[in-house]
Structure formats: C-alpha cells, structure tokens
Short mmCIF file of N, CA and C in Angstrom, two decimals:
data_model
loop_
_atom_site.label_atom_id
_atom_site.label_comp_id
_atom_site.label_asym_id
_atom_site.label_seq_id
_atom_site.Cartn_x
_atom_site.Cartn_y
_atom_site.Cartn_z
N MET A 14 0.80 -1.05 0.06
CA MET A 14 0.23 0.14 -0.08
C MET A 14 0.72 0.88 0.05
N HIS A 15 2.09 1.39 0.65
CA HIS A 15 2.55 2.25 1.03
C HIS A 15 4.39 2.12 0.05
N ASN A 16 3.99 3.34 -0.87
CA ASN A 16 5.39 3.23 -1.54
C ASN A 16 6.08 4.73 -0.85
N PRO A 17 7.50 4.15 -0.48
CA PRO A 17 8.33 4.84 0.12
C PRO A 17 9.12 5.62 -0.29
N ALA A 18 9.04 5.47 -2.06
CA ALA A 18 10.23 6.59 -2.74
C ALA A 18 9.02 7.19 -3.28
N CYS A 19 7.92 7.28 -3.23
CA CYS A 19 6.81 8.17 -3.04
C CYS A 19 6.64 10.03 -2.09
N LYS A 20 6.83 10.60 -2.80
CA LYS A 20 7.51 11.86 -1.71
C LYS A 20 6.65 13.25 -2.24
N THR A 21 6.15 12.98 -3.70
CA THR A 21 5.63 14.66 -3.94
C THR A 21 4.66 14.45 -5.19
N ALA A 22 3.98 15.52 -5.10
CA ALA A 22 3.14 15.99 -6.12
C ALA A 22 3.45 16.21 -7.37
N THR A 23 3.56 15.62 -8.73
CA THR A 23 4.21 15.84 -9.91
C THR A 23 3.44 15.64 -10.94
N PHE A 24 2.75 16.35 -11.82
CA PHE A 24 2.55 16.42 -13.12
C PHE A 24 3.44 15.87 -14.28
N ASP A 25 3.87 15.07 -13.94
CA ASP A 25 4.49 14.10 -15.44
C ASP A 25 3.85 13.03 -15.61
N GLN A 26 3.38 12.32 -15.13
CA GLN A 26 3.70 11.03 -15.38
C GLN A 26 2.01 10.50 -15.64
N ILE A 27 1.50 9.42 -16.62
CA ILE A 27 0.53 8.99 -16.44
C ILE A 27 0.48 7.69 -16.07
N SER A 28 -0.75 7.46 -15.16
CA SER A 28 -0.96 6.23 -14.55
C SER A 28 -2.51 5.99 -14.63
N SER A 29 -3.08 5.77 -13.26
CA SER A 29 -4.17 5.12 -13.14
C SER A 29 -4.79 6.82 -12.47
N LEU A 30 -6.30 6.71 -13.32
CA LEU A 30 -7.32 7.82 -12.80
C LEU A 30 -7.61 8.39 -11.40
N CYS A 31 -7.74 9.11 -10.57
CA CYS A 31 -7.72 9.52 -9.65
C CYS A 31 -8.94 10.46 -9.61
N SER A 32 -8.68 11.37 -10.31
CA SER A 32 -9.83 12.20 -10.27
C SER A 32 -9.76 12.49 -12.02
N LEU A 33 -11.62 13.09 -12.04
CA LEU A 33 -11.84 13.90 -13.59
C LEU A 33 -12.69 15.35 -13.55
N PHE A 34 -11.78 16.05 -14.03
CA PHE A 34 -12.66 17.35 -14.01
C PHE A 34 -13.38 17.40 -15.03
N ASP A 35 -15.04 18.02 -14.74
CA ASP A 35 -15.68 18.40 -15.40
C ASP A 35 -16.03 19.33 -16.00
N ASP A 36 -15.44 20.09 -15.43
CA ASP A 36 -15.45 22.08 -16.08
C ASP A 36 -14.70 21.69 -18.14
N PHE A 37 -15.91 21.75 -18.97
CA PHE A 37 -14.84 21.62 -20.20
C PHE A 37 -14.09 22.75 -20.65
N GLU A 38 -13.73 23.74 -20.27
CA GLU A 38 -13.72 24.95 -20.62
C GLU A 38 -11.89 24.48 -19.99
N ASN A 39 -11.43 23.57 -18.49
CA ASN A 39 -10.12 23.30 -17.77
C ASN A 39 -10.22 21.66 -18.30
N ILE A 40 -10.82 21.01 -18.66
CA ILE A 40 -11.04 19.51 -18.82
C ILE A 40 -9.32 18.97 -18.23
N GLY A 41 -9.27 18.17 -17.77
CA GLY A 41 -7.73 17.80 -17.44
C GLY A 41 -7.81 16.18 -16.03
N GLN A 42 -6.96 15.37 -16.62
CA GLN A 42 -6.58 14.17 -15.34
C GLN A 42 -5.59 14.43 -14.43
N LEU A 43 -6.89 14.30 -13.02
CA LEU A 43 -5.65 14.11 -12.40
C LEU A 43 -5.18 12.30 -11.61
N ILE A 44 -4.38 12.08 -11.81
CA ILE A 44 -4.03 10.86 -12.13
C ILE A 44 -2.70 10.12 -10.63
N GLN A 45 -2.96 8.96 -10.25
CA GLN A 45 -2.43 8.68 -8.99
C GLN A 45 -1.19 7.58 -9.46
N ASP A 46 -0.01 7.82 -9.54
CA ASP A 46 0.83 6.80 -9.69
C ASP A 46 1.48 6.11 -8.17
N ASN A 47 1.70 5.33 -7.66
CA ASN A 47 2.52 4.84 -6.49
C ASN A 47 2.10 5.69 -5.68
N GLY A 48 1.36 6.61 -5.85
CA GLY A 48 1.17 7.82 -4.52
C GLY A 48 1.44 9.08 -5.23
N ILE A 49 1.89 9.21 -6.38
CA ILE A 49 2.74 10.54 -7.31
C ILE A 49 1.49 10.86 -7.53
N VAL A 50 1.24 12.43 -7.87
CA VAL A 50 0.25 12.57 -8.12
C VAL A 50 0.86 13.11 -9.30
N THR A 51 -0.38 13.71 -10.22
CA THR A 51 -0.02 13.76 -11.62
C THR A 51 -1.39 14.32 -12.46
N PHE A 52 -0.63 15.03 -13.27
CA PHE A 52 -2.02 15.84 -14.16
C PHE A 52 -1.36 15.49 -15.35
N VAL A 53 -3.04 14.76 -16.04
CA VAL A 53 -2.63 15.56 -17.61
C VAL A 53 -3.30 16.73 -18.12
N ARG A 54 -2.68 17.13 -19.14
CA ARG A 54 -2.78 18.71 -19.34
C ARG A 54 -4.13 18.24 -20.30
N LYS A 55 -5.06 19.64 -20.79
CA LYS A 55 -5.61 19.64 -21.32
C LYS A 55 -5.53 19.30 -23.13
N VAL A 56 -6.11 18.33 -23.20
CA VAL A 56 -6.45 17.72 -24.96
C VAL A 56 -7.38 18.17 -25.65
N ASN A 57 -7.04 19.25 -26.49
CA ASN A 57 -7.62 19.50 -27.55
C ASN A 57 -8.30 18.06 -28.75
N PRO A 58 -9.14 18.37 -28.27
CA PRO A 58 -9.72 16.93 -29.31
C PRO A 58 -9.92 17.27 -30.84
N PHE A 59 -9.46 18.49 -31.09
CA PHE A 59 -8.92 18.64 -32.68
C PHE A 59 -7.66 18.60 -33.01
N SER A 60 -6.46 18.86 -31.87
CA SER A 60 -5.53 18.51 -31.97
C SER A 60 -4.63 16.94 -32.32
N ILE A 61 -3.68 16.51 -32.38
CA ILE A 61 -2.99 15.57 -32.03
C ILE A 61 -2.45 15.28 -30.93
N GLY A 62 -1.79 16.72 -30.44
CA GLY A 62 -0.76 16.97 -29.99
C GLY A 62 -1.24 17.15 -28.11
N TRP A 63 -0.28 17.13 -27.07
CA TRP A 63 0.04 17.97 -25.91
C TRP A 63 0.48 17.98 -24.94
N ASN A 64 1.07 18.64 -24.09
CA ASN A 64 1.83 19.26 -23.16
C ASN A 64 2.09 18.42 -21.98
N SER A 65 2.93 17.86 -22.46
CA SER A 65 3.70 16.78 -20.99
C SER A 65 4.63 16.37 -19.84
N THR A 66 5.36 18.27 -20.28
CA THR A 66 6.06 18.91 -19.45
C THR A 66 5.69 18.63 -18.24
N GLY A 67 6.43 18.32 -16.97
CA GLY A 67 6.06 17.93 -15.47
C GLY A 67 6.11 19.72 -14.96
N ILE A 68 5.59 19.32 -13.67
CA ILE A 68 5.74 20.60 -12.96
C ILE A 68 5.40 20.24 -11.49
N THR A 69 6.39 20.47 -10.27
CA THR A 69 5.52 19.84 -8.85
C THR A 69 5.21 21.01 -8.66
N VAL A 70 3.96 20.78 -8.39
CA VAL A 70 3.00 22.08 -8.06
C VAL A 70 3.14 21.81 -6.72
N ALA A 71 3.20 20.56 -5.95
CA ALA A 71 3.49 20.20 -4.25
C ALA A 71 4.16 19.16 -3.80
N GLY A 72 4.65 19.66 -2.59
CA GLY A 72 6.03 18.50 -2.28
C GLY A 72 6.54 19.30 -2.29
N VAL A 73 8.03 18.06 -1.72
CA VAL A 73 9.35 18.28 -1.92
C VAL A 73 10.04 16.84 -2.86
N THR A 74 10.18 16.97 -3.54
CA THR A 74 11.03 16.14 -4.50
C THR A 74 12.33 15.06 -4.02
N GLY A 75 11.77 13.77 -3.15
CA GLY A 75 12.32 13.36 -3.02
C GLY A 75 12.96 12.85 -1.66
N VAL A 76 11.52 13.96 -0.99
CA VAL A 76 11.95 13.83 0.93
C VAL A 76 10.17 13.76 1.25
N ALA A 77 10.32 13.06 1.55
CA ALA A 77 9.17 12.99 2.98
C ALA A 77 8.80 13.29 3.89
N GLY A 78 7.98 13.46 4.45
CA GLY A 78 8.23 14.16 5.93
C GLY A 78 6.31 14.77 6.09
N VAL A 79 6.21 15.10 7.42
CA VAL A 79 5.40 15.66 7.85
C VAL A 79 5.04 17.42 7.99
N ALA A 80 6.11 18.03 7.38
CA ALA A 80 5.99 19.37 7.38
C ALA A 80 4.49 20.14 6.30
N ALA A 81 4.79 20.87 6.97
CA ALA A 81 3.33 21.49 6.13
C ALA A 81 3.48 21.63 4.11
N ASN A 82 5.32 21.66 4.05
CA ASN A 82 5.58 21.26 1.91
C ASN A 82 5.76 20.16 2.11
N GLN A 83 5.56 19.27 2.60
CA GLN A 83 6.09 17.70 2.57
C GLN A 83 4.72 16.66 2.10
N PHE A 84 4.91 15.76 2.04
CA PHE A 84 3.81 14.41 1.67
C PHE A 84 4.42 13.29 1.99
N ASN A 85 3.53 12.35 2.65
CA ASN A 85 3.93 11.09 3.05
C ASN A 85 3.07 10.15 2.42
N HIS A 86 3.17 9.54 1.07
CA HIS A 86 1.84 9.09 0.17
C HIS A 86 1.03 10.00 -0.13
N PRO A 87 1.10 11.19 -0.68
CA PRO A 87 -0.28 11.34 -1.36
C PRO A 87 -0.83 10.56 -1.91
N PHE A 88 -2.13 10.68 -1.81
CA PHE A 88 -3.24 9.52 -2.25
C PHE A 88 -4.03 10.38 -3.56
N CYS A 89 -4.84 10.68 -3.24
CA CYS A 89 -6.19 11.64 -4.22
C CYS A 89 -6.07 13.25 -4.01
N VAL A 90 -5.86 13.63 -5.35
CA VAL A 90 -6.02 14.87 -5.34
C VAL A 90 -7.75 15.11 -5.87
N VAL A 91 -8.39 16.71 -5.44
CA VAL A 91 -9.24 17.35 -5.61
C VAL A 91 -8.91 18.75 -6.20
N LEU A 92 -9.82 19.52 -7.00
CA LEU A 92 -9.49 20.79 -7.19
C LEU A 92 -11.15 21.83 -6.62
N ASP A 93 -10.95 22.66 -5.91
CA ASP A 93 -11.98 23.77 -5.64
C ASP A 93 -12.17 24.38 -7.35
N SER A 94 -13.29 25.09 -7.12
CA SER A 94 -13.94 26.45 -7.71
C SER A 94 -12.86 27.43 -7.94
N LEU A 95 -11.32 27.32 -7.04
CA LEU A 95 -10.78 28.78 -7.05
C LEU A 95 -9.32 28.05 -7.95
N ASN A 96 -9.53 26.62 -8.42
CA ASN A 96 -8.36 26.26 -8.49
C ASN A 96 -7.33 25.59 -6.96
N THR A 97 -7.50 25.58 -6.45
CA THR A 97 -7.26 25.21 -5.12
C THR A 97 -7.09 23.83 -4.77
N LEU A 98 -5.61 23.59 -4.87
CA LEU A 98 -5.97 21.65 -5.07
C LEU A 98 -5.93 21.58 -3.37
N TYR A 99 -6.00 20.42 -3.05
CA TYR A 99 -6.78 18.91 -1.88
C TYR A 99 -6.02 17.78 -1.84
N VAL A 100 -5.37 17.52 -1.25
CA VAL A 100 -4.83 16.36 -1.24
C VAL A 100 -4.40 15.51 -0.46
N SER A 101 -5.28 14.17 -0.29
CA SER A 101 -5.07 13.42 1.18
C SER A 101 -3.58 12.93 1.35
N ASP A 102 -3.07 13.18 2.57
CA ASP A 102 -1.56 12.67 2.50
C ASP A 102 -1.85 11.36 3.54
N GLN A 103 -1.86 10.06 2.58
CA GLN A 103 -2.25 9.41 3.24
C GLN A 103 -1.63 8.80 4.56
N VAL A 104 -0.28 8.66 4.57
CA VAL A 104 0.69 8.26 6.00
C VAL A 104 0.83 9.39 6.46
N ASN A 105 0.72 10.89 6.38
CA ASN A 105 0.58 11.75 7.69
C ASN A 105 -0.83 12.05 8.32
N GLN A 106 -1.80 11.02 7.36
CA GLN A 106 -3.05 11.53 8.55
C GLN A 106 -3.83 12.35 8.13
N ARG A 107 -3.76 12.73 7.23
CA ARG A 107 -4.59 14.25 6.87
C ARG A 107 -4.28 14.77 5.82
N VAL A 108 -5.63 16.03 5.57
CA VAL A 108 -5.90 16.42 3.63
C VAL A 108 -5.21 17.68 4.29
N GLN A 109 -4.29 18.26 3.09
CA GLN A 109 -3.53 19.47 2.70
C GLN A 109 -4.08 20.10 1.81
N LYS A 110 -4.86 21.60 1.82
CA LYS A 110 -4.83 22.18 1.20
C LYS A 110 -4.15 23.43 0.74
N TRP A 111 -3.31 23.45 -0.21
CA TRP A 111 -2.66 24.04 -1.35
C TRP A 111 -3.29 25.59 -1.88
N LEU A 112 -3.03 26.77 -1.96
CA LEU A 112 -3.70 27.92 -2.82
C LEU A 112 -2.32 27.36 -3.51
N SER A 113 -2.68 27.96 -4.87
CA SER A 113 -2.18 28.31 -6.04
C SER A 113 -0.89 29.65 -5.75
N ASN A 114 0.35 28.80 -6.64
CA ASN A 114 1.70 29.13 -6.19
C ASN A 114 1.75 29.51 -5.06
N ALA A 115 1.23 28.50 -3.65
CA ALA A 115 1.87 28.54 -2.08
C ALA A 115 3.21 27.99 -1.95
N SER A 116 4.00 28.07 -1.18
CA SER A 116 5.25 27.30 -0.90
C SER A 116 4.85 26.20 0.20
N SER A 117 3.83 26.52 0.93
CA SER A 117 3.45 25.25 1.84
C SER A 117 1.44 24.90 1.67
N ALA A 118 1.44 23.86 2.47
CA ALA A 118 0.09 23.83 2.21
C ALA A 118 -0.79 23.98 3.66
N THR A 119 -1.91 24.31 4.36
CA THR A 119 -2.88 23.66 5.72
C THR A 119 -3.60 23.09 5.51
N THR A 120 -3.43 22.23 6.98
CA THR A 120 -4.60 20.70 7.03
C THR A 120 -5.56 21.35 7.51
N VAL A 121 -6.40 20.54 6.78
CA VAL A 121 -8.00 20.85 6.93
C VAL A 121 -8.28 19.90 7.20
N ALA A 122 -7.99 18.70 7.05
CA ALA A 122 -8.84 17.59 8.31
C ALA A 122 -7.43 16.55 8.71
N GLY A 123 -7.90 16.20 9.65
CA GLY A 123 -6.83 15.16 10.63
C GLY A 123 -5.83 16.35 11.07
N GLN A 124 -5.07 15.62 11.80
CA GLN A 124 -3.76 16.37 12.21
C GLN A 124 -2.43 16.33 11.41
N SER A 125 -2.04 17.44 11.81
CA SER A 125 -0.50 17.97 11.66
C SER A 125 0.37 17.74 11.87
N ASN A 126 0.35 16.45 12.62
CA ASN A 126 1.36 15.50 13.19
C ASN A 126 1.87 14.73 12.91
N ALA A 127 0.81 13.95 11.54
CA ALA A 127 0.89 13.10 11.09
C ALA A 127 -0.03 11.60 12.63
N MET A 128 -0.52 12.17 13.54
CA MET A 128 -1.10 11.23 14.74
C MET A 128 -2.23 10.52 13.93
N ALA A 129 -2.50 9.08 13.70
CA ALA A 129 -3.48 8.45 13.21
C ALA A 129 -4.96 8.68 14.34
N GLY A 130 -6.05 8.71 14.44
CA GLY A 130 -6.88 8.08 15.52
C GLY A 130 -8.47 7.83 15.11
N SER A 131 -8.53 7.18 15.56
CA SER A 131 -10.35 7.41 15.27
C SER A 131 -11.93 8.31 16.05
N ALA A 132 -11.43 9.83 16.17
CA ALA A 132 -11.83 10.70 16.89
C ALA A 132 -12.51 11.38 15.66
N MET A 133 -13.77 12.00 15.68
CA MET A 133 -13.63 13.06 14.30
C MET A 133 -12.74 13.64 14.43
N ASP A 134 -11.97 14.45 14.63
CA ASP A 134 -10.94 15.26 14.58
C ASP A 134 -9.76 14.37 14.13
N TYR A 135 -8.93 13.20 14.14
CA TYR A 135 -8.53 12.28 13.15
C TYR A 135 -9.10 11.51 11.84
N LEU A 136 -7.90 11.34 10.99
CA LEU A 136 -8.33 10.37 10.19
C LEU A 136 -6.91 9.28 9.82
N ASN A 137 -7.31 8.03 9.41
CA ASN A 137 -6.42 7.39 9.47
C ASN A 137 -6.61 6.43 7.82
N TYR A 138 -5.54 6.80 7.65
CA TYR A 138 -5.19 6.49 6.06
C TYR A 138 -6.16 7.15 5.12
N PRO A 139 -6.62 8.51 5.10
CA PRO A 139 -7.47 8.76 4.28
C PRO A 139 -7.28 8.96 2.60
N SER A 140 -8.17 7.88 1.87
CA SER A 140 -7.55 7.64 0.50
C SER A 140 -8.56 9.38 -0.46
N ASP A 141 -9.38 8.72 -0.73
CA ASP A 141 -10.46 9.36 -2.16
C ASP A 141 -10.96 10.83 -1.42
N LEU A 142 -11.28 11.61 -2.02
CA LEU A 142 -11.85 12.68 -2.28
C LEU A 142 -13.39 13.15 -2.45
N ILE A 143 -13.48 13.85 -2.26
CA ILE A 143 -14.79 14.53 -2.91
C ILE A 143 -15.36 16.21 -2.23
N ILE A 144 -15.22 17.31 -3.11
CA ILE A 144 -15.33 18.59 -2.45
C ILE A 144 -16.46 18.91 -3.69
N ASP A 145 -17.58 19.44 -2.45
CA ASP A 145 -18.41 20.06 -3.10
C ASP A 145 -18.28 21.50 -3.44
N SER A 146 -19.63 22.20 -3.75
CA SER A 146 -20.03 24.11 -4.23
C SER A 146 -20.00 24.65 -3.12
N ASN A 147 -19.58 24.67 -2.10
CA ASN A 147 -18.70 25.06 -0.91
C ASN A 147 -17.46 24.59 -0.03
N ASP A 148 -17.24 24.10 -0.64
CA ASP A 148 -15.69 23.37 -0.10
C ASP A 148 -15.90 22.77 1.20
N ASN A 149 -16.42 21.82 1.24
CA ASN A 149 -17.10 20.69 2.40
C ASN A 149 -16.47 19.35 1.25
N LEU A 150 -15.51 18.69 2.23
CA LEU A 150 -14.49 17.90 1.63
C LEU A 150 -15.18 16.24 2.62
N TYR A 151 -15.75 15.30 1.63
CA TYR A 151 -16.26 13.97 1.61
C TYR A 151 -14.89 13.17 1.40
N ILE A 152 -14.71 12.79 2.86
CA ILE A 152 -13.10 11.94 2.67
C ILE A 152 -13.60 10.54 2.79
N VAL A 153 -13.16 9.77 2.48
CA VAL A 153 -13.08 8.05 2.56
C VAL A 153 -11.31 8.04 3.74
N ASP A 154 -12.14 7.79 4.90
CA ASP A 154 -11.13 7.43 5.90
C ASP A 154 -11.26 5.82 6.13
N ALA A 155 -10.30 5.56 4.99
CA ALA A 155 -10.17 3.84 4.76
C ALA A 155 -9.43 3.37 6.04
N GLY A 156 -8.57 3.75 7.32
CA GLY A 156 -8.75 3.27 7.91
C GLY A 156 -8.95 2.73 9.37
N ASN A 157 -10.46 3.85 9.21
CA ASN A 157 -11.21 4.07 10.18
C ASN A 157 -12.55 3.19 9.75
N ASP A 158 -12.42 2.89 8.43
CA ASP A 158 -13.87 2.51 7.87
C ASP A 158 -15.65 3.01 7.37
N ARG A 159 -15.01 4.38 7.32
CA ARG A 159 -15.97 5.18 7.44
C ARG A 159 -15.82 6.55 6.52
N VAL A 160 -16.58 7.29 6.17
CA VAL A 160 -16.70 8.12 5.10
C VAL A 160 -16.86 9.56 5.86
N VAL A 161 -16.25 9.99 6.25
CA VAL A 161 -16.65 11.43 6.97
C VAL A 161 -16.84 12.78 6.09
N LEU A 162 -17.52 13.69 6.39
CA LEU A 162 -17.85 15.21 6.22
C LEU A 162 -16.73 16.35 6.47
N TRP A 163 -16.37 17.12 6.33
CA TRP A 163 -15.03 18.28 6.86
C TRP A 163 -16.24 19.05 6.36
N ASN A 164 -16.98 20.43 7.19
CA ASN A 164 -17.50 20.94 6.45
C ASN A 164 -16.29 22.08 6.55
N ASN A 165 -16.08 22.82 5.37
CA ASN A 165 -15.36 24.11 5.50
C ASN A 165 -15.15 24.89 6.40
N GLY A 166 -14.01 24.85 6.78
CA GLY A 166 -13.22 25.73 8.20
C GLY A 166 -13.61 24.74 9.35
N SER A 167 -13.99 23.20 9.29
CA SER A 167 -14.49 22.55 10.69
C SER A 167 -13.25 22.19 11.14
N SER A 168 -13.32 21.97 12.49
CA SER A 168 -12.09 21.63 13.36
C SER A 168 -12.56 20.08 13.19
N SER A 169 -13.66 18.74 12.63
CA SER A 169 -13.77 17.69 13.20
C SER A 169 -14.63 17.44 11.55
N GLY A 170 -14.55 15.88 12.06
CA GLY A 170 -15.81 15.51 10.70
C GLY A 170 -16.74 14.75 11.58
N MET A 171 -18.03 14.75 10.19
CA MET A 171 -18.87 14.20 10.86
C MET A 171 -19.36 12.91 9.95
N LEU A 172 -19.31 11.98 10.85
CA LEU A 172 -19.47 10.53 10.32
C LEU A 172 -21.18 10.43 9.03
N MET A 173 -20.75 10.12 7.96
CA MET A 173 -21.77 10.00 7.06
C MET A 173 -21.91 8.59 6.02
N ALA A 174 -21.17 8.06 6.68
CA ALA A 174 -21.40 6.31 6.34
C ALA A 174 -20.37 5.55 6.99
N GLY A 175 -20.69 4.06 7.46
CA GLY A 175 -19.81 3.52 8.29
C GLY A 175 -19.87 3.39 9.56
N THR A 176 -19.58 2.82 10.70
CA THR A 176 -19.69 2.39 11.36
C THR A 176 -18.01 3.09 12.39
N GLY A 177 -17.35 2.64 11.89
CA GLY A 177 -15.55 2.76 12.17
C GLY A 177 -15.11 1.39 12.36
N LYS A 178 -16.17 0.86 12.45
CA LYS A 178 -15.36 -0.88 12.69
C LYS A 178 -15.95 -1.44 11.55
N LYS A 179 -14.47 -2.34 11.30
CA LYS A 179 -14.57 -3.15 10.65
C LYS A 179 -16.07 -4.46 10.75
N SER A 180 -16.35 -4.74 9.16
CA SER A 180 -17.75 -5.85 9.15
C SER A 180 -17.34 -6.49 7.90
N SER A 181 -17.82 -7.45 8.13
CA SER A 181 -18.03 -8.59 6.97
C SER A 181 -19.40 -9.03 6.59
N PHE A 182 -19.86 -8.99 5.52
CA PHE A 182 -20.99 -9.53 4.59
C PHE A 182 -20.79 -9.21 3.63
N GLU A 183 -21.68 -10.40 2.72
CA GLU A 183 -21.66 -10.91 1.44
C GLU A 183 -23.09 -9.90 0.57
N VAL A 184 -22.83 -10.05 -0.52
CA VAL A 184 -23.97 -9.09 -1.05
C VAL A 184 -24.51 -9.95 -1.93
#
C-alpha cells in the first residue's frame, strides 16, 4: 500500500485515474501512480498533441515528511472552483490544502502531526476525496472504515457512512 519512494505531487507521469475535471473549459485528469499525483494537461480534441512537461506543484522532490510543504504518500487530489488543490496525504493522516503558487499547505482535515486516530477530529489513512460547491470535503477514511464530511473551516468531521468498525458481509 505505501511506496516509500513516493514523496511529491508531480505533474509528469501517466497511470491510473484519481479524479476527472468535468469543467469543459479546463478539462484534465489528475492521476495517481504509486502515490505520485499527476495531472494530464488539457487535450484539444481537434489536435493530435498535448503538453506532457512535468511541473512539481506541491511537495518536496525526494523528501517525505510531515512538514507543511511535504507529503508522505499523497493519494488523491481534487480542485475546488478557485483551483485550490486538496491532497489526501495518506501516511501523514491528513488532508492538505494548497493555494495556487503557495510554497506550503494548510491541514484542513486530520492532524498536522501525522497522528492517526478514530475520534472525529482525526483520520486514519484517508484515501479518496470529493469537494462540493461549498468547499466541504467528503473523505474516505479508509483506516477507520468510514466516510466523513468535513465542513469548510471545521476542526472535526461528521460521520456520513460506516460505523468506524470493520465488518464483513456478502451481497
């Protein structure tokens, strides 16, 4: 699950889909390859080429860590309507918010010190993210077997699905 070589969000590789922008003016794909977050640039359907030049927009190349400018296995990325980047920083047990052209991020869900927990102000291996039109985050809190809603500006989440306890059932 964790790839120790994955330490930065980079826009230069292509692999499995993480998120798809549906704004047809700015369409692109964010993809994740072993924790490296990647953006596939806008493709004009009337042209044959696209720009694949990589740009590191978040993180420190080659350095994993818990500092505000570092990741430890970034997993999923979403953008809000103002192009603010939200990254589920899985091993650091948090979701980071990166403003455009910022040199560091703000922790908007979980704890900034990489501490995991099951209380509603903690996360445990956050994976997928969805952001709504009010910048509220829906977070798959995989290690706690739940989906939580973190309202914009809130210091804790609300349980939306799951019980926080592992269960097994057949469908």
